[in-house]
Amino acid sequence: MLPEKCIPHTLICVLLFSFAHLVEPSPVVKPDLYQEGIAQRDSGNWQKALKIWLAAKDSTEESSKIDPRIGIAFIELVTRKQATDYYRQASDMYFWGFRQEDLKKHQKVVEEEIRRIAPLLTEKETKNWLKLLDKDDTKLNEKIKGFWIKKDPIPTSEINERLIEHWERIAHVKNKYAKKEANIYGTDDRGLVFVKYGA
């Protein structure tokens, strides 16, 4: 038999254990792998950034968790660094980013990408793509992928050469032309012309 002083403490312990199953554990917060990659890139560890983003792609099966920021950041960094060994993966990462189901989640990023492609589109196509984005219509993903697949000069290769060339041009103009907010590339008008037509 327990002494009378211990009974209240024992009852409290029994009650706590009885209701412990009702308390939900804290959710595990997954790291933002896009931001982790950006931090590595900004600290000069660009290859580590690429590895983080590749791991993000490999660990994400659900299209609702796909992050287009990662695919875009990957291809931008690879082409800026002229890391040709990563060009095949850059094409894959870019297209992976446009398998997402929730366009609204990354609406600003997707809109910026439409604006980067817009000089290569007709005005009607650009408006159509922006409408699809506003409607959260995932047909936009297919429009973006289809656009680059049609432009690919060597469809049998693992690299989408036209997509890579587009991003190489963007890297070139950001490095060569005056910095201005006049267009999506952050350059003066010469940058816009170069991205559209090349040298």
PDB file of C-alpha atoms in Angstrom:
ATOM      1  CA  MET A   1       0.000   0.000   0.000  1.00  0.00           C
ATOM      2  CA  LEU A   2       1.237   3.501  -0.879  1.00  0.00           C
ATOM      3  CA  PRO A   3       1.620   6.159   1.787  1.00  0.00           C
ATOM      4  CA  GLU A   4      -1.092   8.833   1.592  1.00  0.00           C
ATOM      5  CA  LYS A   5       1.449  11.499   0.512  1.00  0.00           C
ATOM      6  CA  CYS A   6       2.326   9.513  -2.643  1.00  0.00           C
ATOM      7  CA  ILE A   7      -1.238   8.921  -3.850  1.00  0.00           C
ATOM      8  CA  PRO A   8      -1.752  12.363  -5.524  1.00  0.00           C
ATOM      9  CA  HIS A   9       1.611  12.112  -7.314  1.00  0.00           C
ATOM     10  CA  THR A  10       0.864   8.583  -8.458  1.00  0.00           C
ATOM     11  CA  LEU A  11      -2.555   9.634  -9.775  1.00  0.00           C
ATOM     12  CA  ILE A  12      -0.999  12.498 -11.721  1.00  0.00           C
ATOM     13  CA  CYS A  13       1.541  10.133 -13.304  1.00  0.00           C
ATOM     14  CA  VAL A  14      -1.172   7.625 -14.224  1.00  0.00           C
ATOM     15  CA  LEU A  15      -3.287  10.385 -15.800  1.00  0.00           C
ATOM     16  CA  LEU A  16      -0.335  11.768 -17.766  1.00  0.00           C
ATOM     17  CA  PHE A  17       0.509   8.357 -19.178  1.00  0.00           C
ATOM     18  CA  SER A  18      -3.158   7.685 -19.943  1.00  0.00           C
ATOM     19  CA  PHE A  19      -3.503  10.822 -22.074  1.00  0.00           C
ATOM     20  CA  ALA A  20      -0.021  10.854 -23.609  1.00  0.00           C
ATOM     21  CA  HIS A  21      -1.293   9.159 -26.780  1.00  0.00           C
ATOM     22  CA  LEU A  22      -3.727  12.038 -27.361  1.00  0.00           C
ATOM     23  CA  VAL A  23      -0.952  14.603 -27.692  1.00  0.00           C
ATOM     24  CA  GLU A  24       0.284  14.860 -31.263  1.00  0.00           C
ATOM     25  CA  PRO A  25       4.021  14.980 -31.705  1.00  0.00           C
ATOM     26  CA  SER A  26       5.487  18.121 -33.216  1.00  0.00           C
ATOM     27  CA  PRO A  27       5.617  17.853 -36.979  1.00  0.00           C
ATOM     28  CA  VAL A  28       9.043  17.328 -38.453  1.00  0.00           C
ATOM     29  CA  VAL A  29       9.975  20.479 -40.308  1.00  0.00           C
ATOM     30  CA  LYS A  30      11.779  19.590 -43.484  1.00  0.00           C
ATOM     31  CA  PRO A  31      14.525  21.953 -44.492  1.00  0.00           C
ATOM     32  CA  ASP A  32      13.960  24.232 -47.461  1.00  0.00           C
ATOM     33  CA  LEU A  33      16.452  22.624 -49.835  1.00  0.00           C
ATOM     34  CA  TYR A  34      16.130  25.509 -52.263  1.00  0.00           C
ATOM     35  CA  GLN A  35      17.295  27.937 -49.567  1.00  0.00           C
ATOM     36  CA  GLU A  36      20.048  25.548 -48.442  1.00  0.00           C
ATOM     37  CA  GLY A  37      21.361  25.466 -51.996  1.00  0.00           C
ATOM     38  CA  ILE A  38      21.174  29.248 -52.297  1.00  0.00           C
ATOM     39  CA  ALA A  39      23.163  29.620 -49.060  1.00  0.00           C
ATOM     40  CA  GLN A  40      25.859  27.274 -50.401  1.00  0.00           C
ATOM     41  CA  ARG A  41      25.926  29.066 -53.757  1.00  0.00           C
ATOM     42  CA  ASP A  42      26.207  32.466 -52.108  1.00  0.00           C
ATOM     43  CA  SER A  43      29.079  31.296 -49.911  1.00  0.00           C
ATOM     44  CA  GLY A  44      30.994  30.096 -52.982  1.00  0.00           C
ATOM     45  CA  ASN A  45      30.183  26.386 -52.687  1.00  0.00           C
ATOM     46  CA  TRP A  46      28.331  26.216 -55.992  1.00  0.00           C
ATOM     47  CA  GLN A  47      28.988  22.495 -56.528  1.00  0.00           C
ATOM     48  CA  LYS A  48      27.581  21.715 -53.087  1.00  0.00           C
ATOM     49  CA  ALA A  49      24.503  23.773 -54.017  1.00  0.00           C
ATOM     50  CA  LEU A  50      24.043  21.598 -57.104  1.00  0.00           C
ATOM     51  CA  LYS A  51      24.344  18.426 -55.010  1.00  0.00           C
ATOM     52  CA  ILE A  52      21.718  19.684 -52.546  1.00  0.00           C
ATOM     53  CA  TRP A  53      19.324  20.454 -55.388  1.00  0.00           C
ATOM     54  CA  LEU A  54      19.944  17.109 -57.094  1.00  0.00           C
ATOM     55  CA  ALA A  55      19.194  15.390 -53.779  1.00  0.00           C
ATOM     56  CA  ALA A  56      15.973  17.428 -53.511  1.00  0.00           C
ATOM     57  CA  LYS A  57      14.856  16.118 -56.899  1.00  0.00           C
ATOM     58  CA  ASP A  58      15.750  12.549 -55.980  1.00  0.00           C
ATOM     59  CA  SER A  59      13.850  12.740 -52.688  1.00  0.00           C
ATOM     60  CA  THR A  60      10.686  14.317 -54.110  1.00  0.00           C
ATOM     61  CA  GLU A  61       8.294  11.857 -55.676  1.00  0.00           C
ATOM     62  CA  GLU A  62       5.044  13.738 -55.091  1.00  0.00           C
ATOM     63  CA  SER A  63       4.341  16.375 -57.727  1.00  0.00           C
ATOM     64  CA  SER A  64       2.697  18.536 -55.063  1.00  0.00           C
ATOM     65  CA  LYS A  65       6.104  18.947 -53.394  1.00  0.00           C
ATOM     66  CA  ILE A  66       8.092  19.778 -56.525  1.00  0.00           C
ATOM     67  CA  ASP A  67       9.790  23.155 -56.306  1.00  0.00           C
ATOM     68  CA  PRO A  68      10.337  24.950 -59.635  1.00  0.00           C
ATOM     69  CA  ARG A  69      12.739  27.350 -57.913  1.00  0.00           C
ATOM     70  CA  ILE A  70      15.214  24.479 -57.646  1.00  0.00           C
ATOM     71  CA  GLY A  71      15.106  23.558 -61.339  1.00  0.00           C
ATOM     72  CA  ILE A  72      15.465  27.181 -62.411  1.00  0.00           C
ATOM     73  CA  ALA A  73      18.259  27.923 -59.912  1.00  0.00           C
ATOM     74  CA  PHE A  74      20.069  24.745 -60.992  1.00  0.00           C
ATOM     75  CA  ILE A  75      20.098  25.563 -64.703  1.00  0.00           C
ATOM     76  CA  GLU A  76      20.958  29.205 -64.009  1.00  0.00           C
ATOM     77  CA  LEU A  77      23.957  28.263 -61.859  1.00  0.00           C
ATOM     78  CA  VAL A  78      25.211  25.519 -64.191  1.00  0.00           C
ATOM     79  CA  THR A  79      25.138  27.789 -67.245  1.00  0.00           C
ATOM     80  CA  ARG A  80      26.622  30.750 -65.372  1.00  0.00           C
ATOM     81  CA  LYS A  81      29.527  28.560 -64.247  1.00  0.00           C
ATOM     82  CA  GLN A  82      29.717  26.926 -67.708  1.00  0.00           C
ATOM     83  CA  ALA A  83      29.688  23.574 -65.921  1.00  0.00           C
ATOM     84  CA  THR A  84      29.115  21.527 -69.070  1.00  0.00           C
ATOM     85  CA  ASP A  85      29.361  18.242 -67.150  1.00  0.00           C
ATOM     86  CA  TYR A  86      26.038  19.178 -65.540  1.00  0.00           C
ATOM     87  CA  TYR A  87      24.177  20.236 -68.703  1.00  0.00           C
ATOM     88  CA  ARG A  88      22.210  16.977 -69.018  1.00  0.00           C
ATOM     89  CA  GLN A  89      21.139  17.228 -65.385  1.00  0.00           C
ATOM     90  CA  ALA A  90      20.322  20.922 -65.866  1.00  0.00           C
ATOM     91  CA  SER A  91      17.820  20.054 -68.604  1.00  0.00           C
ATOM     92  CA  ASP A  92      16.306  17.320 -66.415  1.00  0.00           C
ATOM     93  CA  MET A  93      16.106  19.557 -63.341  1.00  0.00           C
ATOM     94  CA  TYR A  94      14.432  22.350 -65.280  1.00  0.00           C
ATOM     95  CA  PHE A  95      11.740  20.035 -66.677  1.00  0.00           C
ATOM     96  CA  TRP A  96      11.320  18.345 -63.275  1.00  0.00           C
ATOM     97  CA  GLY A  97      10.504  21.758 -61.786  1.00  0.00           C
ATOM     98  CA  PHE A  98       7.574  22.041 -64.166  1.00  0.00           C
ATOM     99  CA  ARG A  99       5.861  18.851 -63.013  1.00  0.00           C
ATOM    100  CA  GLN A 100       4.321  20.651 -60.048  1.00  0.00           C
ATOM    101  CA  GLU A 101       0.591  20.520 -59.374  1.00  0.00           C
ATOM    102  CA  ASP A 102       0.252  23.728 -57.375  1.00  0.00           C
ATOM    103  CA  LEU A 103       1.221  26.659 -59.574  1.00  0.00           C
ATOM    104  CA  LYS A 104      -0.090  29.169 -57.033  1.00  0.00           C
ATOM    105  CA  LYS A 105       2.469  28.059 -54.453  1.00  0.00           C
ATOM    106  CA  HIS A 106       5.302  29.394 -56.617  1.00  0.00           C
ATOM    107  CA  GLN A 107       3.308  31.757 -58.807  1.00  0.00           C
ATOM    108  CA  LYS A 108       5.878  34.572 -58.755  1.00  0.00           C
ATOM    109  CA  VAL A 109       8.713  32.231 -59.767  1.00  0.00           C
ATOM    110  CA  VAL A 110       6.681  30.711 -62.606  1.00  0.00           C
ATOM    111  CA  GLU A 111       5.602  34.166 -63.799  1.00  0.00           C
ATOM    112  CA  GLU A 112       9.245  35.297 -63.862  1.00  0.00           C
ATOM    113  CA  GLU A 113      10.110  32.243 -65.947  1.00  0.00           C
ATOM    114  CA  ILE A 114       7.308  33.036 -68.393  1.00  0.00           C
ATOM    115  CA  ARG A 115       8.721  36.554 -68.687  1.00  0.00           C
ATOM    116  CA  ARG A 116      12.230  35.164 -69.335  1.00  0.00           C
ATOM    117  CA  ILE A 117      10.813  33.034 -72.161  1.00  0.00           C
ATOM    118  CA  ALA A 118       8.442  35.765 -73.452  1.00  0.00           C
ATOM    119  CA  PRO A 119      10.913  37.316 -75.935  1.00  0.00           C
ATOM    120  CA  LEU A 120      10.862  33.962 -77.758  1.00  0.00           C
ATOM    121  CA  LEU A 121       7.047  33.715 -77.705  1.00  0.00           C
ATOM    122  CA  THR A 122       4.355  35.555 -79.595  1.00  0.00           C
ATOM    123  CA  GLU A 123       2.428  38.123 -77.599  1.00  0.00           C
ATOM    124  CA  LYS A 124      -0.630  35.863 -77.811  1.00  0.00           C
ATOM    125  CA  GLU A 125       1.304  32.888 -76.391  1.00  0.00           C
ATOM    126  CA  THR A 126       2.625  34.986 -73.515  1.00  0.00           C
ATOM    127  CA  LYS A 127      -0.882  36.161 -72.605  1.00  0.00           C
ATOM    128  CA  ASN A 128      -2.193  32.597 -72.858  1.00  0.00           C
ATOM    129  CA  TRP A 129       0.530  31.294 -70.539  1.00  0.00           C
ATOM    130  CA  LEU A 130      -0.123  34.053 -68.000  1.00  0.00           C
ATOM    131  CA  LYS A 131      -3.862  33.244 -68.075  1.00  0.00           C
ATOM    132  CA  LEU A 132      -3.112  29.574 -67.423  1.00  0.00           C
ATOM    133  CA  LEU A 133      -0.961  30.623 -64.476  1.00  0.00           C
ATOM    134  CA  ASP A 134      -3.733  32.838 -63.081  1.00  0.00           C
ATOM    135  CA  LYS A 135      -6.161  29.909 -63.340  1.00  0.00           C
ATOM    136  CA  ASP A 136      -3.651  27.568 -61.638  1.00  0.00           C
ATOM    137  CA  ASP A 137      -3.982  25.375 -64.738  1.00  0.00           C
ATOM    138  CA  THR A 138      -1.243  22.745 -64.862  1.00  0.00           C
ATOM    139  CA  LYS A 139      -1.473  22.728 -68.674  1.00  0.00           C
ATOM    140  CA  LEU A 140       1.062  25.529 -68.322  1.00  0.00           C
ATOM    141  CA  ASN A 141       3.691  22.969 -67.298  1.00  0.00           C
ATOM    142  CA  GLU A 142       3.141  21.130 -70.584  1.00  0.00           C
ATOM    143  CA  LYS A 143       3.218  24.394 -72.546  1.00  0.00           C
ATOM    144  CA  ILE A 144       6.613  25.307 -71.084  1.00  0.00           C
ATOM    145  CA  LYS A 145       8.082  21.831 -71.576  1.00  0.00           C
ATOM    146  CA  GLY A 146       6.550  21.519 -75.040  1.00  0.00           C
ATOM    147  CA  PHE A 147       7.966  24.876 -76.090  1.00  0.00           C
ATOM    148  CA  TRP A 148      11.522  23.809 -75.255  1.00  0.00           C
ATOM    149  CA  ILE A 149      11.100  20.329 -76.721  1.00  0.00           C
ATOM    150  CA  LYS A 150       9.959  21.850 -80.047  1.00  0.00           C
ATOM    151  CA  LYS A 151      12.936  24.236 -80.028  1.00  0.00           C
ATOM    152  CA  ASP A 152      15.475  21.486 -79.303  1.00  0.00           C
ATOM    153  CA  PRO A 153      17.620  21.087 -82.450  1.00  0.00           C
ATOM    154  CA  ILE A 154      18.750  17.560 -81.484  1.00  0.00           C
ATOM    155  CA  PRO A 155      15.769  15.861 -79.819  1.00  0.00           C
ATOM    156  CA  THR A 156      17.606  12.533 -79.579  1.00  0.00           C
ATOM    157  CA  SER A 157      20.299  13.906 -77.254  1.00  0.00           C
ATOM    158  CA  GLU A 158      19.929  13.922 -73.462  1.00  0.00           C
ATOM    159  CA  ILE A 159      20.524  17.670 -73.347  1.00  0.00           C
ATOM    160  CA  ASN A 160      17.987  20.210 -74.556  1.00  0.00           C
ATOM    161  CA  GLU A 161      20.523  22.347 -76.419  1.00  0.00           C
ATOM    162  CA  ARG A 162      18.165  25.256 -77.061  1.00  0.00           C
ATOM    163  CA  LEU A 163      17.144  25.467 -73.413  1.00  0.00           C
ATOM    164  CA  ILE A 164      20.807  25.431 -72.357  1.00  0.00           C
ATOM    165  CA  GLU A 165      21.681  28.030 -75.001  1.00  0.00           C
ATOM    166  CA  HIS A 166      18.884  30.278 -73.719  1.00  0.00           C
ATOM    167  CA  TRP A 167      20.292  30.154 -70.192  1.00  0.00           C
ATOM    168  CA  GLU A 168      23.860  30.632 -71.472  1.00  0.00           C
ATOM    169  CA  ARG A 169      22.659  33.783 -73.212  1.00  0.00           C
ATOM    170  CA  ILE A 170      21.036  34.993 -69.992  1.00  0.00           C
ATOM    171  CA  ALA A 171      24.301  34.375 -68.102  1.00  0.00           C
ATOM    172  CA  HIS A 172      26.209  36.251 -70.817  1.00  0.00           C
ATOM    173  CA  VAL A 173      23.986  39.345 -70.785  1.00  0.00           C
ATOM    174  CA  LYS A 174      23.957  39.547 -66.997  1.00  0.00           C
ATOM    175  CA  ASN A 175      27.739  39.589 -67.078  1.00  0.00           C
ATOM    176  CA  LYS A 176      28.273  41.856 -70.096  1.00  0.00           C
ATOM    177  CA  TYR A 177      25.555  44.494 -70.302  1.00  0.00           C
ATOM    178  CA  ALA A 178      24.652  47.437 -68.094  1.00  0.00           C
ATOM    179  CA  LYS A 179      22.645  46.581 -65.012  1.00  0.00           C
ATOM    180  CA  LYS A 180      19.144  47.983 -65.276  1.00  0.00           C
ATOM    181  CA  GLU A 181      15.706  46.880 -64.230  1.00  0.00           C
ATOM    182  CA  ALA A 182      14.415  47.602 -67.740  1.00  0.00           C
ATOM    183  CA  ASN A 183      13.732  43.934 -68.460  1.00  0.00           C
ATOM    184  CA  ILE A 184      13.480  40.513 -66.817  1.00  0.00           C
ATOM    185  CA  TYR A 185      17.204  39.887 -67.361  1.00  0.00           C
ATOM    186  CA  GLY A 186      18.225  42.967 -65.362  1.00  0.00           C
ATOM    187  CA  THR A 187      20.099  44.522 -68.289  1.00  0.00           C
ATOM    188  CA  ASP A 188      19.701  47.273 -70.821  1.00  0.00           C
ATOM    189  CA  ASP A 189      17.899  46.589 -74.121  1.00  0.00           C
ATOM    190  CA  ARG A 190      20.997  45.012 -75.692  1.00  0.00           C
ATOM    191  CA  GLY A 191      20.595  42.115 -73.263  1.00  0.00           C
ATOM    192  CA  LEU A 192      17.023  41.515 -74.382  1.00  0.00           C
ATOM    193  CA  VAL A 193      18.074  41.510 -78.051  1.00  0.00           C
ATOM    194  CA  PHE A 194      20.974  39.125 -77.372  1.00  0.00           C
ATOM    195  CA  VAL A 195      18.797  36.649 -75.463  1.00  0.00           C
ATOM    196  CA  LYS A 196      16.257  36.659 -78.288  1.00  0.00           C
ATOM    197  CA  TYR A 197      18.573  36.530 -81.307  1.00  0.00           C
ATOM    198  CA  GLY A 198      22.036  35.549 -80.076  1.00  0.00           C
ATOM    199  CA  ALA A 199      25.265  36.968 -81.486  1.00  0.00           C
TER     200      ALA A 199
END
